[in-house]
mmCIF file of C-alpha atoms in Angstrom:
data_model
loop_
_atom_site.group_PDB
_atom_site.id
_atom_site.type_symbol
_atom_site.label_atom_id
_atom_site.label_comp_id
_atom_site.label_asym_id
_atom_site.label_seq_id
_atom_site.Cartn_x
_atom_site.Cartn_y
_atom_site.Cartn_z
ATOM 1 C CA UNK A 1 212.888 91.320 139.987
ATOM 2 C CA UNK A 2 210.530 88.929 139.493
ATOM 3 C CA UNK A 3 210.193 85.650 137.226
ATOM 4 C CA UNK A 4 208.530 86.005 133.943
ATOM 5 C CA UNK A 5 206.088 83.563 133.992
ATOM 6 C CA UNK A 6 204.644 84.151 130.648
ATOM 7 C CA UNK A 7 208.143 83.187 128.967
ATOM 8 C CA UNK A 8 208.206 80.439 130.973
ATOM 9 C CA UNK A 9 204.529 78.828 129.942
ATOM 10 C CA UNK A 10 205.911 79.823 126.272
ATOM 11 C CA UNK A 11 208.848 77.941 126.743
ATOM 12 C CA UNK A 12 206.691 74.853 127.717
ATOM 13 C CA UNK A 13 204.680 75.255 125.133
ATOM 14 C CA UNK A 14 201.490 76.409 126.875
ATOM 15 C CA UNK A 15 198.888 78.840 125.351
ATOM 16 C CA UNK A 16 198.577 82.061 126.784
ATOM 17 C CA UNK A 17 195.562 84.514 126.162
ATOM 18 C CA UNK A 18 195.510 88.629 126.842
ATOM 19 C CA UNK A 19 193.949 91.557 125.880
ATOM 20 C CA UNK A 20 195.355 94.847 124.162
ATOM 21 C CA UNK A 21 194.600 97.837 126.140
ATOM 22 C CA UNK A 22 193.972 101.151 125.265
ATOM 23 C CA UNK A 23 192.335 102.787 128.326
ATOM 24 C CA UNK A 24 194.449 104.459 130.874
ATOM 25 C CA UNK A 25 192.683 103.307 133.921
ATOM 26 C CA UNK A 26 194.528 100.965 136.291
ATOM 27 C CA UNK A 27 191.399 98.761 137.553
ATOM 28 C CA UNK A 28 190.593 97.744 133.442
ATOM 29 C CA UNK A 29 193.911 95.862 133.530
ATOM 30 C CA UNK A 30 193.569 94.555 137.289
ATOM 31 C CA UNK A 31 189.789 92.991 135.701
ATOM 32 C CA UNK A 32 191.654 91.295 132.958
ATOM 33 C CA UNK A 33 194.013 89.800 135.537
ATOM 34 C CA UNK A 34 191.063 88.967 137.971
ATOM 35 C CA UNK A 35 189.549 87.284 134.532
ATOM 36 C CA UNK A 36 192.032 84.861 134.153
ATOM 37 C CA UNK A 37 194.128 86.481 130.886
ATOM 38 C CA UNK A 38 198.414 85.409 131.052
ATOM 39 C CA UNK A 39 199.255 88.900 129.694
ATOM 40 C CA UNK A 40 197.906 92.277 128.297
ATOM 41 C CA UNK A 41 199.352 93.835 125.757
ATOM 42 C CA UNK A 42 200.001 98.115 126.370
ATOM 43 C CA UNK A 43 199.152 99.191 123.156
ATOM 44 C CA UNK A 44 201.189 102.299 122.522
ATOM 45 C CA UNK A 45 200.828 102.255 118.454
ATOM 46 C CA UNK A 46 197.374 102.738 118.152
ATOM 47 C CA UNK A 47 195.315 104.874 121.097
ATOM 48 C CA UNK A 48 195.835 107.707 122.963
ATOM 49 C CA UNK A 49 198.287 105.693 125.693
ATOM 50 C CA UNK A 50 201.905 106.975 126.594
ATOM 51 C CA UNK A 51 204.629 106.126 128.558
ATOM 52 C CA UNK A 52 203.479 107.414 132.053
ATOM 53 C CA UNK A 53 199.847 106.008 131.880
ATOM 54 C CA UNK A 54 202.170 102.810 130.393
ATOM 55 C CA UNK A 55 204.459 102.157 133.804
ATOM 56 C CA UNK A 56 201.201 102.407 136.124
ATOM 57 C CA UNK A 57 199.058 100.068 133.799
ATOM 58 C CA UNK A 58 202.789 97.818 134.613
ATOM 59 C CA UNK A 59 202.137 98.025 137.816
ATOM 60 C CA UNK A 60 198.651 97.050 138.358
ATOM 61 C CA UNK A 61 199.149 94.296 135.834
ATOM 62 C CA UNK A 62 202.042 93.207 138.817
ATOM 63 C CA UNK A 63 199.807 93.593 141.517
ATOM 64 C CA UNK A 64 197.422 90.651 140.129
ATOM 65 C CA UNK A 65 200.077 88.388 138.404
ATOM 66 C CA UNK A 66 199.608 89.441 135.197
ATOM 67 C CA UNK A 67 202.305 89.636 132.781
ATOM 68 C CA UNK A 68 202.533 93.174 130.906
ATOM 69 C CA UNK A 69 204.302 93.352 127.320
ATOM 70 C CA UNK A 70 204.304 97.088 126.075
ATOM 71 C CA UNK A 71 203.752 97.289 122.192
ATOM 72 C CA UNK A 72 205.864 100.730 120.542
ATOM 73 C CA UNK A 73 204.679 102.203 117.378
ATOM 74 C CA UNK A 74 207.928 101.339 115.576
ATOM 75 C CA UNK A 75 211.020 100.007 115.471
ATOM 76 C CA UNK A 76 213.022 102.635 117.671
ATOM 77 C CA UNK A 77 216.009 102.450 120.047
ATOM 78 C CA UNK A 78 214.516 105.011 122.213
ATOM 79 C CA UNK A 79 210.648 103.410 122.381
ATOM 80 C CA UNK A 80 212.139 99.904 123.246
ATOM 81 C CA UNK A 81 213.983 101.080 126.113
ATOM 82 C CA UNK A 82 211.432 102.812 127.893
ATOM 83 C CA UNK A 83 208.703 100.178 127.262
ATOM 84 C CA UNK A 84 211.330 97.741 129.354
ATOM 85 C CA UNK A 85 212.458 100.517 131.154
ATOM 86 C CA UNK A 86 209.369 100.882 132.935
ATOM 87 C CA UNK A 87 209.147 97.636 134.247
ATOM 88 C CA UNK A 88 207.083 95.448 131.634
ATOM 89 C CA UNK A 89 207.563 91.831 130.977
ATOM 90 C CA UNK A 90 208.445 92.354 127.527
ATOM 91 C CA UNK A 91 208.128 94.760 124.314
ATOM 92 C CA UNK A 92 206.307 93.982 121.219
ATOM 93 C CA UNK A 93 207.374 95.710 117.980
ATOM 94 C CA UNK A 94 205.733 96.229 114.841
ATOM 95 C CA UNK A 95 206.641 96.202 111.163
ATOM 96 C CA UNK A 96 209.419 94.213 110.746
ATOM 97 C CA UNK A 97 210.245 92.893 107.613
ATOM 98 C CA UNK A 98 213.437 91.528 107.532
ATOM 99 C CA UNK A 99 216.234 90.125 109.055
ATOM 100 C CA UNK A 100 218.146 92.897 109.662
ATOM 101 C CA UNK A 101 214.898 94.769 111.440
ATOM 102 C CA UNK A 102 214.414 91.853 114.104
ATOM 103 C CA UNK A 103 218.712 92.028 114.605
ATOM 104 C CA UNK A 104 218.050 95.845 115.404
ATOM 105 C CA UNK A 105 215.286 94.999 118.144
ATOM 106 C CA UNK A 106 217.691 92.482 119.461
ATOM 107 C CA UNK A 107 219.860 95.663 120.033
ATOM 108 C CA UNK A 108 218.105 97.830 121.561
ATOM 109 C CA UNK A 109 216.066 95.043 123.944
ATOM 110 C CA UNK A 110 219.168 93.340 125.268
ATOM 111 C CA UNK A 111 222.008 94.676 127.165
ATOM 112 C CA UNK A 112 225.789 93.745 126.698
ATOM 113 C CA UNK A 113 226.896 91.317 125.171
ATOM 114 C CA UNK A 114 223.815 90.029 123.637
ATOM 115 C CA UNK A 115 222.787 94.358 122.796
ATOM 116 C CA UNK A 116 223.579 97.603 123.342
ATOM 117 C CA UNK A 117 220.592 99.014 125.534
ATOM 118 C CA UNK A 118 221.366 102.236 127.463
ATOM 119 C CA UNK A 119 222.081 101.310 130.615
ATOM 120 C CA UNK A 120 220.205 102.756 133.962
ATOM 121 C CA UNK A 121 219.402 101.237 137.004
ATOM 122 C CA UNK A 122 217.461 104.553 138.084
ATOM 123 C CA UNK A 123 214.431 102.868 137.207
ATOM 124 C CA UNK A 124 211.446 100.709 137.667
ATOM 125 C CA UNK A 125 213.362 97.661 135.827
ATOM 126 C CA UNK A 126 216.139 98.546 137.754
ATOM 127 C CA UNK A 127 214.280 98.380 140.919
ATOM 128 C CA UNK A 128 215.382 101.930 141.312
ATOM 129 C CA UNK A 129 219.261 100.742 142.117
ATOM 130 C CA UNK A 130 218.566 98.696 144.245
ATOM 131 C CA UNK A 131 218.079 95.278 142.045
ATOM 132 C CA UNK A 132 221.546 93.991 143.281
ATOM 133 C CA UNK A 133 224.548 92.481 141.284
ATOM 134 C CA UNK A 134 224.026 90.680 137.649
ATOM 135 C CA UNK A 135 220.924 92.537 136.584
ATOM 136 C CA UNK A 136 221.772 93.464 133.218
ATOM 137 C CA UNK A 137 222.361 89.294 132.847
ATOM 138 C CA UNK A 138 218.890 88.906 134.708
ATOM 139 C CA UNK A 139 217.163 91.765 132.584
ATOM 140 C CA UNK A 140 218.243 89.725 129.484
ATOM 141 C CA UNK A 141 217.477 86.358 130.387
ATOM 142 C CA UNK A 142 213.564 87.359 131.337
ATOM 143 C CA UNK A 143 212.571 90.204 128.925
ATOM 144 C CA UNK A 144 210.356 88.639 126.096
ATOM 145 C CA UNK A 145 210.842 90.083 122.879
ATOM 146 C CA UNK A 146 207.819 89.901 120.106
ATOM 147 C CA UNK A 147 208.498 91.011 117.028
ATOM 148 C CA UNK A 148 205.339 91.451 114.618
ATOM 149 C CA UNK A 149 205.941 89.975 111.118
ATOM 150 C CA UNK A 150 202.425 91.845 109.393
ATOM 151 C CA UNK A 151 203.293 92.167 105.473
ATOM 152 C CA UNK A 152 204.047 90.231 102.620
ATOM 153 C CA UNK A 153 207.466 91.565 102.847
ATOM 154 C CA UNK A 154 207.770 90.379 105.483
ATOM 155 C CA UNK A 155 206.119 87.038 104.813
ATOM 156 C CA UNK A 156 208.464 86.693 101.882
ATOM 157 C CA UNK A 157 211.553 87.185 104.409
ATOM 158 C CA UNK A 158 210.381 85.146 107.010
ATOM 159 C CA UNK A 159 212.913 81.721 106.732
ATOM 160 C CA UNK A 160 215.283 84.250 107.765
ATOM 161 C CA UNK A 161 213.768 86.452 110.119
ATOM 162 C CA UNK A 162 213.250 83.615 112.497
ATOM 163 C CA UNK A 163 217.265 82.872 112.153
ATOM 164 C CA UNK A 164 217.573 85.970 114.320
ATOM 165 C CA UNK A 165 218.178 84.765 118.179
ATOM 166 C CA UNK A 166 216.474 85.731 121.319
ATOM 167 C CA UNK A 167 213.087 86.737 119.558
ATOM 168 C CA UNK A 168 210.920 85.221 121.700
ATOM 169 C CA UNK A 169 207.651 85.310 119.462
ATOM 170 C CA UNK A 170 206.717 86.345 115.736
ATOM 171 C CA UNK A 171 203.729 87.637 115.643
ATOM 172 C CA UNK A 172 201.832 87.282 112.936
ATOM 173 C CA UNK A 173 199.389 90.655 112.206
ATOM 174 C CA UNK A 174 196.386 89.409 110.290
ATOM 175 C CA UNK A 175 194.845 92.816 110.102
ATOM 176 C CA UNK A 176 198.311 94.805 108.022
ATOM 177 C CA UNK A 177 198.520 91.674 106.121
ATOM 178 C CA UNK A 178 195.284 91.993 104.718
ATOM 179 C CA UNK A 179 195.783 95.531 104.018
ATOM 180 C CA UNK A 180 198.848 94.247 102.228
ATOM 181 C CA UNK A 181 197.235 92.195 100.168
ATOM 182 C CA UNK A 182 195.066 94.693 98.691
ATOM 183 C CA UNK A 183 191.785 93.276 101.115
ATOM 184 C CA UNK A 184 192.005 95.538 104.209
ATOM 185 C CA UNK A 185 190.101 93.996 107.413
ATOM 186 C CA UNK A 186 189.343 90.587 105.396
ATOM 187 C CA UNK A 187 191.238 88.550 108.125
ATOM 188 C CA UNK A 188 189.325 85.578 107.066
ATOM 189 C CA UNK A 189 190.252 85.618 103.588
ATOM 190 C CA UNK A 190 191.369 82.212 102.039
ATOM 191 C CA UNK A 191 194.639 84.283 100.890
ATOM 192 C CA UNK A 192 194.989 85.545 104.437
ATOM 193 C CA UNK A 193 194.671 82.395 106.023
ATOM 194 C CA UNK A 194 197.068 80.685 103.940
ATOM 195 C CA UNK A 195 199.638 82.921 104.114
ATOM 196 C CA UNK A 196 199.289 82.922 107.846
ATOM 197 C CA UNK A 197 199.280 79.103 108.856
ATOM 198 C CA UNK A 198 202.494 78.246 106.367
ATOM 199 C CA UNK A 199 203.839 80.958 108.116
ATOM 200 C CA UNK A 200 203.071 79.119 111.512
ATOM 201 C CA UNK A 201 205.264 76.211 110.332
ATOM 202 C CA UNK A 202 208.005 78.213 109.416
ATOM 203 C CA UNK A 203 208.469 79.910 112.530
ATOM 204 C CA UNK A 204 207.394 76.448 114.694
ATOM 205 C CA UNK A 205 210.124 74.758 112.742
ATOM 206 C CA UNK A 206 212.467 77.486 113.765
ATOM 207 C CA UNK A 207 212.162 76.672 117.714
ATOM 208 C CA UNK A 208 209.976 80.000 118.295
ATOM 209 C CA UNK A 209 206.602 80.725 119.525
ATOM 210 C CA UNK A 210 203.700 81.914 117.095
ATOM 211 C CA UNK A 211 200.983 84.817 118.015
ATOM 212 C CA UNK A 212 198.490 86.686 116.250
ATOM 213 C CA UNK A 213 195.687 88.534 117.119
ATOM 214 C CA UNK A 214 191.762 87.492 116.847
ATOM 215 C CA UNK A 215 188.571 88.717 118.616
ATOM 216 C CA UNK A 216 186.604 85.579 118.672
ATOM 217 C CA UNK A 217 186.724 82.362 120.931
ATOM 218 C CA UNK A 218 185.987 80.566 117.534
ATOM 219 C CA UNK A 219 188.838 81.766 115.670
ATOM 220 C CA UNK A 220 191.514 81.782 118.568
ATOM 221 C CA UNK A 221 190.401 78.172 119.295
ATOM 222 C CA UNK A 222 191.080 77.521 115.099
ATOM 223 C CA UNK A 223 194.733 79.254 115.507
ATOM 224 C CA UNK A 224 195.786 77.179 118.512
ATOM 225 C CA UNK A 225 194.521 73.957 116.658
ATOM 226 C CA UNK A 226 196.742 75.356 113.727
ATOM 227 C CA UNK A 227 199.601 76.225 115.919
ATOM 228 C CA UNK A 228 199.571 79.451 117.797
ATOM 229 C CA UNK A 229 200.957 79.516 121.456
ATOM 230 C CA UNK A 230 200.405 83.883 121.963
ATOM 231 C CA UNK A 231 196.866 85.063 121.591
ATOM 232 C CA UNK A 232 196.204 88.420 121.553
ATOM 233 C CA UNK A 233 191.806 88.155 122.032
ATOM 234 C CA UNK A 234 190.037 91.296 121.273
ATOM 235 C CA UNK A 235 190.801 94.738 122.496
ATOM 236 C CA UNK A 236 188.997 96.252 126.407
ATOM 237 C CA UNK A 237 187.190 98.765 124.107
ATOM 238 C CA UNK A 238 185.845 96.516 121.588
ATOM 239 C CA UNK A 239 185.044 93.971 124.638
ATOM 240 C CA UNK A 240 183.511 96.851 126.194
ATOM 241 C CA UNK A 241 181.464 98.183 123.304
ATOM 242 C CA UNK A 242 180.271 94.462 122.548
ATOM 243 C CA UNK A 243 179.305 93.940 126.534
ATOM 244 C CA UNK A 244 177.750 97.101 126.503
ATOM 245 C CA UNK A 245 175.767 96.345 122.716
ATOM 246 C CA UNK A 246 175.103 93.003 124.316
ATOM 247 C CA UNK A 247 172.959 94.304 127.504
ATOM 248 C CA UNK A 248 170.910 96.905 125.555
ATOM 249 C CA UNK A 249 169.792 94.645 122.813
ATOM 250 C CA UNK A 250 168.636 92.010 125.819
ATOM 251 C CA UNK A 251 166.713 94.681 126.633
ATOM 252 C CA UNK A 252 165.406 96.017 124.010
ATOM 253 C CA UNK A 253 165.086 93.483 121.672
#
């Protein structure tokens, strides 16, 4: 089992950059490595992506040293084991909105004592059996847990939310909070943007890592400045479309 690096440059308080990914095929994720990302995030809430296409895109993210972190479409016992199960750095989960939420990820992320996650060695985590003695402790200390604070709910329950231990990173969904604010999309909103960066210092304050997701150099470069240490820049189909717009009007004028 190896290190997780990416939980290490969080813990030193480094910035780390990755894509989401929606496409099944291998080499897209092996590019992003080759690019220079820290991690890409296997979106499994939004796209057509499940759990199969999930552990290979895991293992070509392995084969060029980039970190994978597997996001679930909710908060589920079942969807957080499997997303660790097959071998990813970490799980991301959305929609949490209070304490209690973030405790139950805790659960069903960590094994005993910390959790209660079903226990299997039978699998890619579990190097198929043979990952040796004290894996459950070595599963736990390396997993990185992301939990996605993306409403004014939970906004509003946020000084305790980060009381929860081993969450590794709140991240902060600009995109649902602007939906919950009655201004869907306006992620550059003034009310957006204010409720985001005082939520930055809460959870900075706390000891825990910030990330949020943008699609411009401009704006991740504003978020670091402001505090952000997990960048989640753009999405491989919207960086595809926007290559792909790029070349034709070059062209075409």
């Amino acid at each position: 089992m190896r290190e997780n690096q990416l939980k290490r440059k969080l813990q030193r308080g480094e910035t780390v950059l990755g894509p989401f990914i929606n496409c099944p095929y291998p080499a897209l994720i092996e590019i992003c490595g080759h690019a220079g990302f820290d991690f890409a995030v296997i979106d499994l809430e939004h796209g057509p992506l499940h759990i199969l296409a999930a552990e290979d895109l895991c293992r070509a993210a392995d084969s060029v040293g980039l970190a994978p972190i597997v996001r679930v479409s909710k908060n589920d016992p079942s969807q957080i084991q499997r997303a660790l199960d097959i071998g990813s750095a970490g799980v991301q989960v959305p929609q949490i909105e209070t304490q209690a939420d973030a405790a139950t990820v805790i659960q069903s992320a960590k094994y005993h004592p910390v959790g209660t996650r079903g226990l299997s060695f039978g699998t890619r985590a579990g190097a198929y059996t043979s990952a040796g003695t004290n894996i459950t402790d070595r599963l736990n200390a390396e997993s990185l847990i992301i939990v996605h604070v993306e409403g004014q709910t939970g906004i509003e329950n946020l000084a305790e939310i980060v009381t929860v231990p081993h969450v590794d990173v709140i991240f902060l969904g600009p995109y649902d909070l602007s939906q919950s604010l009655g201004i869907p999309g306006q992620v550059e909103d003034p009310r957006v943007v204010k409720l985001m960066t005082r939520a930055v210092t809460t959870i900075r304050d706390a000891g825990k890592a910030v990330g949020t997701f943008t699609t411009t150099p401009e704006s991740a470069k504003q978020w670091i400045e402001v505090g952000v240490q997990y960048i989640g820049l753009g999405m491989d189909v919207s960086i595809f479309f926007k290559a792909c717009q790029s070349l034709v009007k070059a062209v075409r004028g």
